[in-house]
């Protein structure tokens, strides 16, 4: 058995519009699922600077921007590109199976 059992379906791929984050909850954890540049990413939906939903921000250049103070987080690594946020936001592995988007809350290192 592989670790594939920890991947949980969060939405359909066809539901995701390019560069429009979708907020889902996985085991009580808010996650922003983003389809951009031909890939799908999953990042914790809460900004590391304050309790703000990142899925309400804009997506550009594989980053999601916090609408409150403007820190942008890399969707691949969760790292902020600039202040005021200094800490990364957790990102999660994504798998696509047919039209299903699956996310694992196991953090990528
Ligand atoms: S709350 Fe996100 S940058 Fe301040």
PDB file of N, CA, C and O and ligand atoms in Angstrom, residues 47 49-50 52 66 68-69 71 84, ligand 1:
ATOM      1  N   UNK A  47      -3.175  33.448   5.705  1.00  0.00           N
ATOM      2  CA  UNK A  47      -1.923  34.198   5.596  1.00  0.00           C
ATOM      3  C   UNK A  47      -1.096  34.021   6.872  1.00  0.00           C
ATOM      4  O   UNK A  47      -1.651  33.947   7.975  1.00  0.00           O
ATOM      5  N   UNK A  49       0.764  36.184   8.145  1.00  0.00           N
ATOM      6  CA  UNK A  49       0.920  37.477   8.805  1.00  0.00           C
ATOM      7  C   UNK A  49      -0.267  37.786   9.721  1.00  0.00           C
ATOM      8  O   UNK A  49      -0.087  38.319  10.810  1.00  0.00           O
ATOM      9  N   UNK A  50      -1.461  37.461   9.291  1.00  0.00           N
ATOM     10  CA  UNK A  50      -2.658  37.664  10.099  1.00  0.00           C
ATOM     11  C   UNK A  50      -3.721  36.698   9.597  1.00  0.00           C
ATOM     12  O   UNK A  50      -3.539  36.049   8.579  1.00  0.00           O
ATOM     13  N   UNK A  52      -6.135  36.013   7.633  1.00  0.00           N
ATOM     14  CA  UNK A  52      -6.801  36.490   6.426  1.00  0.00           C
ATOM     15  C   UNK A  52      -6.819  35.365   5.397  1.00  0.00           C
ATOM     16  O   UNK A  52      -5.844  34.628   5.253  1.00  0.00           O
ATOM     17  N   UNK A  66      -1.786  38.149  -0.726  1.00  0.00           N
ATOM     18  CA  UNK A  66      -2.707  38.461   0.370  1.00  0.00           C
ATOM     19  C   UNK A  66      -3.311  39.836   0.097  1.00  0.00           C
ATOM     20  O   UNK A  66      -2.584  40.806  -0.122  1.00  0.00           O
ATOM     21  N   UNK A  68      -4.793  41.828   2.053  1.00  0.00           N
ATOM     22  CA  UNK A  68      -4.784  42.837   3.112  1.00  0.00           C
ATOM     23  C   UNK A  68      -3.537  43.724   3.079  1.00  0.00           C
ATOM     24  O   UNK A  68      -3.629  44.946   3.056  1.00  0.00           O
ATOM     25  N   UNK A  69      -2.363  43.100   3.072  1.00  0.00           N
ATOM     26  CA  UNK A  69      -1.137  43.916   3.094  1.00  0.00           C
ATOM     27  C   UNK A  69      -0.213  43.634   1.917  1.00  0.00           C
ATOM     28  O   UNK A  69       0.877  44.186   1.837  1.00  0.00           O
ATOM     29  N   UNK A  71       1.550  40.861   0.826  1.00  0.00           N
ATOM     30  CA  UNK A  71       2.588  39.837   0.688  1.00  0.00           C
ATOM     31  C   UNK A  71       2.093  38.773  -0.293  1.00  0.00           C
ATOM     32  O   UNK A  71       0.935  38.371  -0.257  1.00  0.00           O
ATOM     33  N   UNK A  84       4.740  42.414   4.484  1.00  0.00           N
ATOM     34  CA  UNK A  84       5.062  42.238   5.901  1.00  0.00           C
ATOM     35  C   UNK A  84       5.168  40.773   6.350  1.00  0.00           C
ATOM     36  O   UNK A  84       5.678  40.531   7.429  1.00  0.00           O
TER      37      UNK A  84
HETATM   38  S1  LIG B   1      -2.528  39.720   6.580  1.00  0.00           S
HETATM   39 FE1  LIG B   1      -1.541  38.905   4.851  1.00  0.00          FE
HETATM   40  S2  LIG B   1       0.112  40.245   4.489  1.00  0.00           S
HETATM   41 FE2  LIG B   1      -0.837  41.035   6.276  1.00  0.00          FE
END
